[in-house]
mmCIF file of N, CA, C and O in Angstrom:
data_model
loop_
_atom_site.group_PDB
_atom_site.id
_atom_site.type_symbol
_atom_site.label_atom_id
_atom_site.label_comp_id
_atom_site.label_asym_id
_atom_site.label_seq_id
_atom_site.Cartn_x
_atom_site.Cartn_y
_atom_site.Cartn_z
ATOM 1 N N UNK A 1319 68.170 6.701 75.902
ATOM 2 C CA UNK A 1319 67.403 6.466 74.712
ATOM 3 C C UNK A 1319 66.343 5.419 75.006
ATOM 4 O O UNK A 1319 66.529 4.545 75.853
ATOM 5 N N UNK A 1320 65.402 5.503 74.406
ATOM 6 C CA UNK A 1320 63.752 4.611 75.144
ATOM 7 C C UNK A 1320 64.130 3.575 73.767
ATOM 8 O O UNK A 1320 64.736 3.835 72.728
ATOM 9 N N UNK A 1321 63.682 2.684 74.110
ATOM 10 C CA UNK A 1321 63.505 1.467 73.419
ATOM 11 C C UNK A 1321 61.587 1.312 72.936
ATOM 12 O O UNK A 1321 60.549 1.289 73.597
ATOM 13 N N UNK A 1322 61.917 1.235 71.445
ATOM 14 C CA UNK A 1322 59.953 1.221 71.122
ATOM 15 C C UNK A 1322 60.322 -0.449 70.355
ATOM 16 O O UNK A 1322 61.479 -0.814 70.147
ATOM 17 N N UNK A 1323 59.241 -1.195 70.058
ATOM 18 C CA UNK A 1323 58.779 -2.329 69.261
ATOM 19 C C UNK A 1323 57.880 -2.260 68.634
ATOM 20 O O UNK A 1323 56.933 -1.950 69.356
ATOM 21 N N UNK A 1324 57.483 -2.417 67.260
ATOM 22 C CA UNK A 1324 56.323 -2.676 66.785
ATOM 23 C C UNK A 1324 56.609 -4.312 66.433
ATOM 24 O O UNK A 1324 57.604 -4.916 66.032
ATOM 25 N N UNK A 1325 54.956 -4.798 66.859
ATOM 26 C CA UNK A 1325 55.071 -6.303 66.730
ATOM 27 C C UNK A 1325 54.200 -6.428 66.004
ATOM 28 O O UNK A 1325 53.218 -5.689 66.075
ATOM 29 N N UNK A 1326 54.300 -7.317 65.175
ATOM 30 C CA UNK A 1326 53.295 -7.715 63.661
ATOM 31 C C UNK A 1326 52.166 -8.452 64.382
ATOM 32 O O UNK A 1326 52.574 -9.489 64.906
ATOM 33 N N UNK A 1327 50.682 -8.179 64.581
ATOM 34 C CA UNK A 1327 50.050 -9.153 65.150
ATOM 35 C C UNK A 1327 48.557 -9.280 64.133
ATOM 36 O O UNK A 1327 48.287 -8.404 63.312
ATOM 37 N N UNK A 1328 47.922 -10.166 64.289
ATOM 38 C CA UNK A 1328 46.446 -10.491 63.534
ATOM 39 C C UNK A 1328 45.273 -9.460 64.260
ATOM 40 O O UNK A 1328 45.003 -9.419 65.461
ATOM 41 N N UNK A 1329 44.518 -8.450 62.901
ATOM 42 C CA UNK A 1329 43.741 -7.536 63.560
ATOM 43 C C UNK A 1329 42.472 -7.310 62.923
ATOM 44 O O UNK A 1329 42.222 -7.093 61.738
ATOM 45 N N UNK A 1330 41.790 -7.391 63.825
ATOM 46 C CA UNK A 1330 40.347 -6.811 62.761
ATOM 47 C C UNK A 1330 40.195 -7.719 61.263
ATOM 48 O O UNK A 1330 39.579 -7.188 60.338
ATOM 49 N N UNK A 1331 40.860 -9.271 61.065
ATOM 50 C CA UNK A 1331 40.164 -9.213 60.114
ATOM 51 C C UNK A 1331 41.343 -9.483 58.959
ATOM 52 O O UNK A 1331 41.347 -10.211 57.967
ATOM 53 N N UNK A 1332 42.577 -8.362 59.656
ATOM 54 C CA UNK A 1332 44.152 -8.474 58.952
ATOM 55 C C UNK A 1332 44.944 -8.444 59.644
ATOM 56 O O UNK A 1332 44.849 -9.005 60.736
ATOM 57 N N UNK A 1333 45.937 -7.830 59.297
ATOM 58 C CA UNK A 1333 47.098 -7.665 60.350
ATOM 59 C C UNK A 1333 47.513 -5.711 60.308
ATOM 60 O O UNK A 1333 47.304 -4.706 59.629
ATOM 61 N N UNK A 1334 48.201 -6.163 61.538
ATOM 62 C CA UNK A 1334 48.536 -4.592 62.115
ATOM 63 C C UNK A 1334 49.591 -5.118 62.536
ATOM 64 O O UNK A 1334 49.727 -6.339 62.610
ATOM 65 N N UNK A 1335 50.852 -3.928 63.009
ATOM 66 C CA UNK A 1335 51.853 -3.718 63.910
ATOM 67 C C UNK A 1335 51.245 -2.752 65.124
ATOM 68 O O UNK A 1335 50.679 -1.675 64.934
ATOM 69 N N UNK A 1336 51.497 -3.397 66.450
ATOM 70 C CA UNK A 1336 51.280 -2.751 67.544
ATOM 71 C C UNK A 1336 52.289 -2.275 68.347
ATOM 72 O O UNK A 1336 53.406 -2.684 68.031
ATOM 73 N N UNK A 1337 52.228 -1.500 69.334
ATOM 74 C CA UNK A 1337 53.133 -1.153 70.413
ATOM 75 C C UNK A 1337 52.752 -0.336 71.311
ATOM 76 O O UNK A 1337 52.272 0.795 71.245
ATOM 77 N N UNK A 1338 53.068 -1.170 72.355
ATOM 78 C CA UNK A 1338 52.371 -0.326 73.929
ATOM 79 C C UNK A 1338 50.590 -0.538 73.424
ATOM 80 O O UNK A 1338 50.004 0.498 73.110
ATOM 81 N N UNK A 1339 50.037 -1.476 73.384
ATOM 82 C CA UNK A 1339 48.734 -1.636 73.356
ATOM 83 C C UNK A 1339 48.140 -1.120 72.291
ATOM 84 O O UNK A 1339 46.983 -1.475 72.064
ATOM 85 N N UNK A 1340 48.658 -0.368 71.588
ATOM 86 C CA UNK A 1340 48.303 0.502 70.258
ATOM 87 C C UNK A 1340 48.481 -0.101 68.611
ATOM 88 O O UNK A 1340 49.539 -0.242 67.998
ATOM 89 N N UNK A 1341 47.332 -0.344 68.219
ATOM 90 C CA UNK A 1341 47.306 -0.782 66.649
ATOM 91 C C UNK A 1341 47.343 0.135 65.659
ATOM 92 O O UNK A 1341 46.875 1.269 65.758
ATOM 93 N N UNK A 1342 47.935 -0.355 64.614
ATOM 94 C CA UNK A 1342 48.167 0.491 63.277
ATOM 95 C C UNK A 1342 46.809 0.104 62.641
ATOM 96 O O UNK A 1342 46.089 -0.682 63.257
ATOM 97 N N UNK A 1343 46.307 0.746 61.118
ATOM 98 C CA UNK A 1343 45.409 0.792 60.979
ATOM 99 C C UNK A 1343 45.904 -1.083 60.578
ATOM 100 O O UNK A 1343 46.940 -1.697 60.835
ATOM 101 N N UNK A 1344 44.602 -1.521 59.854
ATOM 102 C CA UNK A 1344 44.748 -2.694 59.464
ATOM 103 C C UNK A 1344 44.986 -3.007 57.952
ATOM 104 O O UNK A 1344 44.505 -2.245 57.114
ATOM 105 N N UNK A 1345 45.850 -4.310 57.500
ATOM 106 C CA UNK A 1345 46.101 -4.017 56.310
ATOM 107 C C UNK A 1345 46.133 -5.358 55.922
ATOM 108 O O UNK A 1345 46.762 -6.004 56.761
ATOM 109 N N UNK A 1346 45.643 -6.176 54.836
ATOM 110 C CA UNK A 1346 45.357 -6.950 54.050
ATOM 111 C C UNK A 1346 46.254 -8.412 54.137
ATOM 112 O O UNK A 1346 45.747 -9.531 54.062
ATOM 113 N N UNK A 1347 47.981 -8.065 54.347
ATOM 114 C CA UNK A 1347 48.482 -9.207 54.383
ATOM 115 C C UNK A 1347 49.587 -8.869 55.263
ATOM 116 O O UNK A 1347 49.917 -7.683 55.250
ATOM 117 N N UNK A 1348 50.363 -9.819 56.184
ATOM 118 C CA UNK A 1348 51.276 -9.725 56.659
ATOM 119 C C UNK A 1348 52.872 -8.752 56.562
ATOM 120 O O UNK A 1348 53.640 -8.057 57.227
ATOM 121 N N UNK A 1349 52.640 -9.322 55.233
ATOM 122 C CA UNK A 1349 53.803 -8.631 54.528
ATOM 123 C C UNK A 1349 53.888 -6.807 54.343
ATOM 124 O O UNK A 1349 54.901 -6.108 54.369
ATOM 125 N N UNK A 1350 52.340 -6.350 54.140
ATOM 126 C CA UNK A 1350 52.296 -5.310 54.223
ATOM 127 C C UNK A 1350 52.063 -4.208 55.264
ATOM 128 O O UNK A 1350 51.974 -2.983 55.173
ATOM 129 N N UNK A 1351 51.980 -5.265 56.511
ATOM 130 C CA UNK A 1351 51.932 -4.828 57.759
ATOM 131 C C UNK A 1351 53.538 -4.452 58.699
ATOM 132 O O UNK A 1351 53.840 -3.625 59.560
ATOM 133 N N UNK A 1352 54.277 -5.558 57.974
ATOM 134 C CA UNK A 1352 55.682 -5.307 58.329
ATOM 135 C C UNK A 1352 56.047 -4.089 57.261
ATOM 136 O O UNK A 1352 56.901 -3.262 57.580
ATOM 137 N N UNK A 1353 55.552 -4.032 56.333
ATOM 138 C CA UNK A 1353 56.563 -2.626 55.353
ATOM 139 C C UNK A 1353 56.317 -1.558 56.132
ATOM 140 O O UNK A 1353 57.199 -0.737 56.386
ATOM 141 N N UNK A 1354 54.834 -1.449 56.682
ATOM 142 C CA UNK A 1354 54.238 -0.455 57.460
ATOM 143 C C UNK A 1354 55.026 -0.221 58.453
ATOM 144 O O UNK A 1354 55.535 0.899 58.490
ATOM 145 N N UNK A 1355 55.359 -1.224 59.561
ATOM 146 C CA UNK A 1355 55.971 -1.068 60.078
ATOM 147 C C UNK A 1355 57.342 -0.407 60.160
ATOM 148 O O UNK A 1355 57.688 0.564 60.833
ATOM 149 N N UNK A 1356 58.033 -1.159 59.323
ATOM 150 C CA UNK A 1356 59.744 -0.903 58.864
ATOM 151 C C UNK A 1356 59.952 0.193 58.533
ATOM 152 O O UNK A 1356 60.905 0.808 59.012
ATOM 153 N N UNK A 1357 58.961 0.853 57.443
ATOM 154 C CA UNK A 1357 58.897 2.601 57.198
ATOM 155 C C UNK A 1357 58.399 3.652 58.393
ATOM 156 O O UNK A 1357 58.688 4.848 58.384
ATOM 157 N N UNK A 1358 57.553 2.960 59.482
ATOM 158 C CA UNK A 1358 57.356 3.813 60.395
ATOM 159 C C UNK A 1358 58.308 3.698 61.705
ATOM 160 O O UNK A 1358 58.332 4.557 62.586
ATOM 161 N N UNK A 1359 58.922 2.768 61.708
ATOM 162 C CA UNK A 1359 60.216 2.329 62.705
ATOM 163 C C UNK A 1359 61.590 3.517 61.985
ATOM 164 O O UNK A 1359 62.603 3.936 62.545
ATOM 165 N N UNK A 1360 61.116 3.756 60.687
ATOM 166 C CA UNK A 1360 62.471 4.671 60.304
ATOM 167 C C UNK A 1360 62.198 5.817 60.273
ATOM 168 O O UNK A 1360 63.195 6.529 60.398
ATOM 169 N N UNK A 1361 61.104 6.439 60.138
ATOM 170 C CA UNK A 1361 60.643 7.781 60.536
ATOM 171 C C UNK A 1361 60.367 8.032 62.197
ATOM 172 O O UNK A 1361 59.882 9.140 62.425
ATOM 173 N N UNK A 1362 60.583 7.236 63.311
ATOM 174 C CA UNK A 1362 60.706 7.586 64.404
ATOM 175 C C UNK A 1362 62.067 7.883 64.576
ATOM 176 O O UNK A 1362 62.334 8.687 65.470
ATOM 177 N N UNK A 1363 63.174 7.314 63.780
ATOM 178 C CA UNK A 1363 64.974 7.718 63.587
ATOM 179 C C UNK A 1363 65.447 8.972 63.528
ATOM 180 O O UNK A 1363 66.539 9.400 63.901
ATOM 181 N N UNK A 1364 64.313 9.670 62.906
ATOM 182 C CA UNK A 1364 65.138 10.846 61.702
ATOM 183 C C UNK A 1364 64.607 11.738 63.068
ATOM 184 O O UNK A 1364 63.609 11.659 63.784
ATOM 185 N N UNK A 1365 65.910 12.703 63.041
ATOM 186 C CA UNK A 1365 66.143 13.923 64.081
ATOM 187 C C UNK A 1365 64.940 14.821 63.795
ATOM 188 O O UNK A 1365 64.512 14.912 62.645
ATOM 189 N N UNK A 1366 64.367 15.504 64.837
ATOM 190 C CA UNK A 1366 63.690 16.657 64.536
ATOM 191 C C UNK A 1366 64.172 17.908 65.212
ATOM 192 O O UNK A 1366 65.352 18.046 65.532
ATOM 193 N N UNK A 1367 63.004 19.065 65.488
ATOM 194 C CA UNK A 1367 64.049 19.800 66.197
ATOM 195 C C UNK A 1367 63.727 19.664 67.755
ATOM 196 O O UNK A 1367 62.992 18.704 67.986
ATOM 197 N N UNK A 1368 64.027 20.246 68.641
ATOM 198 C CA UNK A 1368 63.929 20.511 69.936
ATOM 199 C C UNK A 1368 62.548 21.562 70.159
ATOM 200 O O UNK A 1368 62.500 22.717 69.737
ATOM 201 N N UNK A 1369 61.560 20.932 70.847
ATOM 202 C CA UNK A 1369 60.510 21.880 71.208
ATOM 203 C C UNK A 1369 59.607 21.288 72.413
ATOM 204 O O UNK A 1369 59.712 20.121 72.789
ATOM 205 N N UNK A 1370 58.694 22.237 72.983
ATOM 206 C CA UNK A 1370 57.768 21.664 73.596
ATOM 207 C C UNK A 1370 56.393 20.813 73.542
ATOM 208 O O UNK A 1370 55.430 20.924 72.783
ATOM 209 N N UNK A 1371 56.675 19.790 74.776
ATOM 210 C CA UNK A 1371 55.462 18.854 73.538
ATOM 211 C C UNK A 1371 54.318 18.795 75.149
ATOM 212 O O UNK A 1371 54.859 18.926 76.247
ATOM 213 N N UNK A 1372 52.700 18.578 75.038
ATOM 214 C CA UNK A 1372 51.700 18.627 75.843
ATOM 215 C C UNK A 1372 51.264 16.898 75.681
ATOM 216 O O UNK A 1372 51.447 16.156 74.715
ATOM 217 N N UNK A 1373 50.720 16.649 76.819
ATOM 218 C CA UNK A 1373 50.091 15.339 76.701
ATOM 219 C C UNK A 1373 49.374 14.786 77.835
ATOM 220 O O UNK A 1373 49.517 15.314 78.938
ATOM 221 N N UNK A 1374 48.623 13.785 77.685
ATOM 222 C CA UNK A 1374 47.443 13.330 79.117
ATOM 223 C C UNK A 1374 47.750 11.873 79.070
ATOM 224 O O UNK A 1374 47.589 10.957 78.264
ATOM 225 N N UNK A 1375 48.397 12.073 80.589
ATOM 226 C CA UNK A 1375 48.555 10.863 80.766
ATOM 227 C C UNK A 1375 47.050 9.683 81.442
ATOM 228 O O UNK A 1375 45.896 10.101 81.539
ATOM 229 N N UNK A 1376 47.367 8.620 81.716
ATOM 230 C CA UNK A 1376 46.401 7.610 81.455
ATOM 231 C C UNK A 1376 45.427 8.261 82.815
ATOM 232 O O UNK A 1376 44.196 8.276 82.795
ATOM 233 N N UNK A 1377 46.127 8.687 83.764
ATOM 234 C CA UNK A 1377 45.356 8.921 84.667
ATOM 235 C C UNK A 1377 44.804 10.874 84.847
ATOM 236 O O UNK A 1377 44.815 11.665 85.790
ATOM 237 N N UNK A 1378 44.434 10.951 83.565
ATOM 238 C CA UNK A 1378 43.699 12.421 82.831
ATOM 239 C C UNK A 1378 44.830 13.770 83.353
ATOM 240 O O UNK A 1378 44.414 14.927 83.282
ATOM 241 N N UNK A 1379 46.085 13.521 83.805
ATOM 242 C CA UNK A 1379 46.951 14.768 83.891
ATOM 243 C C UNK A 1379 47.385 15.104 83.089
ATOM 244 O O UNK A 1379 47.542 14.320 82.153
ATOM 245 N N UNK A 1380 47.931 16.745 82.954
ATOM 246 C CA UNK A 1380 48.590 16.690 81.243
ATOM 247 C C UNK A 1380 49.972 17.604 81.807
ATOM 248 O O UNK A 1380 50.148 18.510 82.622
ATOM 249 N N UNK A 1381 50.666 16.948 81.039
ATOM 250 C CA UNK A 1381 52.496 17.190 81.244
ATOM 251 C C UNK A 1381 52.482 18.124 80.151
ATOM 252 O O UNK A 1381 51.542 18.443 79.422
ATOM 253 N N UNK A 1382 53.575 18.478 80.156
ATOM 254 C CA UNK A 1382 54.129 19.652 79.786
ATOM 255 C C UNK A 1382 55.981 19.379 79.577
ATOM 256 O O UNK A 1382 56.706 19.586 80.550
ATOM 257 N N UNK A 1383 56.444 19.018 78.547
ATOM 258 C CA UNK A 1383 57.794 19.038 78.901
ATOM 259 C C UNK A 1383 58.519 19.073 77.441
ATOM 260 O O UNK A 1383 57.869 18.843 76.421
ATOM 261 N N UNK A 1384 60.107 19.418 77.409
ATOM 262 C CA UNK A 1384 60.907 19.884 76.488
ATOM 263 C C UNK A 1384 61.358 18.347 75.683
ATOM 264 O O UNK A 1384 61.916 17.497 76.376
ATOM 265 N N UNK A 1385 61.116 18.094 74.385
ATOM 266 C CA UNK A 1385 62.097 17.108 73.955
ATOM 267 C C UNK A 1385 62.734 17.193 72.849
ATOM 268 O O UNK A 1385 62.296 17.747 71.840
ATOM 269 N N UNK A 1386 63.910 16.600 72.966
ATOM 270 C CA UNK A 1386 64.770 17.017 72.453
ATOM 271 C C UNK A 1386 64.537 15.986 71.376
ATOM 272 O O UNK A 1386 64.217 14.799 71.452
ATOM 273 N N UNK A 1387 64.879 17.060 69.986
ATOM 274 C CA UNK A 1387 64.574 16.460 68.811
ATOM 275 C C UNK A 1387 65.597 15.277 68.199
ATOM 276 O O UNK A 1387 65.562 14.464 67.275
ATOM 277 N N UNK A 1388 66.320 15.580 69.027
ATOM 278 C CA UNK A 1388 68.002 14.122 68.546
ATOM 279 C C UNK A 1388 67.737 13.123 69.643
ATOM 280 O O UNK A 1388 68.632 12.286 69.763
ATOM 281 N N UNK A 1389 66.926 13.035 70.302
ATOM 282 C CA UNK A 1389 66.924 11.617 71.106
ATOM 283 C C UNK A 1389 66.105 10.575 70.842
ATOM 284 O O UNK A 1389 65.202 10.027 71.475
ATOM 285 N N UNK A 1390 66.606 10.405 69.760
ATOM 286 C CA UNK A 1390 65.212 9.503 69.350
ATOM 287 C C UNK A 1390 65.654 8.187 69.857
ATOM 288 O O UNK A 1390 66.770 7.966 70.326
ATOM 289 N N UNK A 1391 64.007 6.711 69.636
ATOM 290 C CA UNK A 1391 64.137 5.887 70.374
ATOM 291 C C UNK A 1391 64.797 4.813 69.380
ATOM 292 O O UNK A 1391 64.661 4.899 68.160
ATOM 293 N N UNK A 1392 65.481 3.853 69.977
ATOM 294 C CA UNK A 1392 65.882 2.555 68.656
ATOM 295 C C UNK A 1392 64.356 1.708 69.113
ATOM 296 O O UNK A 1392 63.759 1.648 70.188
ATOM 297 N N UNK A 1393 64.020 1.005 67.504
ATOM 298 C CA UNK A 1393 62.913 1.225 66.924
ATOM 299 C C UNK A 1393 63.103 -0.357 66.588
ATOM 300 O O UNK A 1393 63.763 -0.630 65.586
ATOM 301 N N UNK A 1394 62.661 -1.214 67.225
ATOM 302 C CA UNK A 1394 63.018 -2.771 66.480
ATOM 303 C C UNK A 1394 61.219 -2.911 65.758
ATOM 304 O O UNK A 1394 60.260 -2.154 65.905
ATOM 305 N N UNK A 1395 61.368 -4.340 64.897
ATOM 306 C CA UNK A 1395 60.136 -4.718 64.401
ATOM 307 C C UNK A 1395 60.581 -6.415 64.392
ATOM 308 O O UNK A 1395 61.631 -7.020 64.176
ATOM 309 N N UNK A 1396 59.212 -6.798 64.740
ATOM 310 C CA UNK A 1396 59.009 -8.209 65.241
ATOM 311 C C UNK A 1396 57.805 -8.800 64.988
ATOM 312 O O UNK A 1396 56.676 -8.450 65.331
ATOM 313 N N UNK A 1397 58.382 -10.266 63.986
ATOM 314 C CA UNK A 1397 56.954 -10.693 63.432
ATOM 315 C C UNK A 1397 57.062 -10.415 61.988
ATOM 316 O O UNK A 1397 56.108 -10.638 61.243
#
């Protein structure tokens, strides 16, 4: 099981939750950056089904591989 974080950080102006270099949109106060978070940390939980997923990795290749819809990652939030 992969381990994800979203971390509450100051963005653009407001705040965002990030992870792996990646910002959420931006949102007005702290507090509403963690709800953002906490609701999107619990929708990475919920099972989906099993299918094939495409993607490009950083160095422009694109994978191809099966994932399985019950492996989802534990999902902390910080900040």
């Amino acid at each position: 099981m992969a381990d994800l974080t979203y971390k509450i950080v100051e963005h653009d102006g407001g705040w965002a939750y990030q992870s792996s270099g990646t910002f959420s949109e931006t949102f007005p106060t702290h507090d509403a950056a963690r709800a953002a978070a906490v609701a999107a940390a619990h929708e990475q939980r919920v099972p989906d089904q099993t299918s094939w997923i495409s993607y490009e990795t950083a160095g422009g290749e694109w994978i191809t591989e099966r994932a399985d819809g019950h492996d989802r990652p534990d999902v902390n939030v910080e900040g």
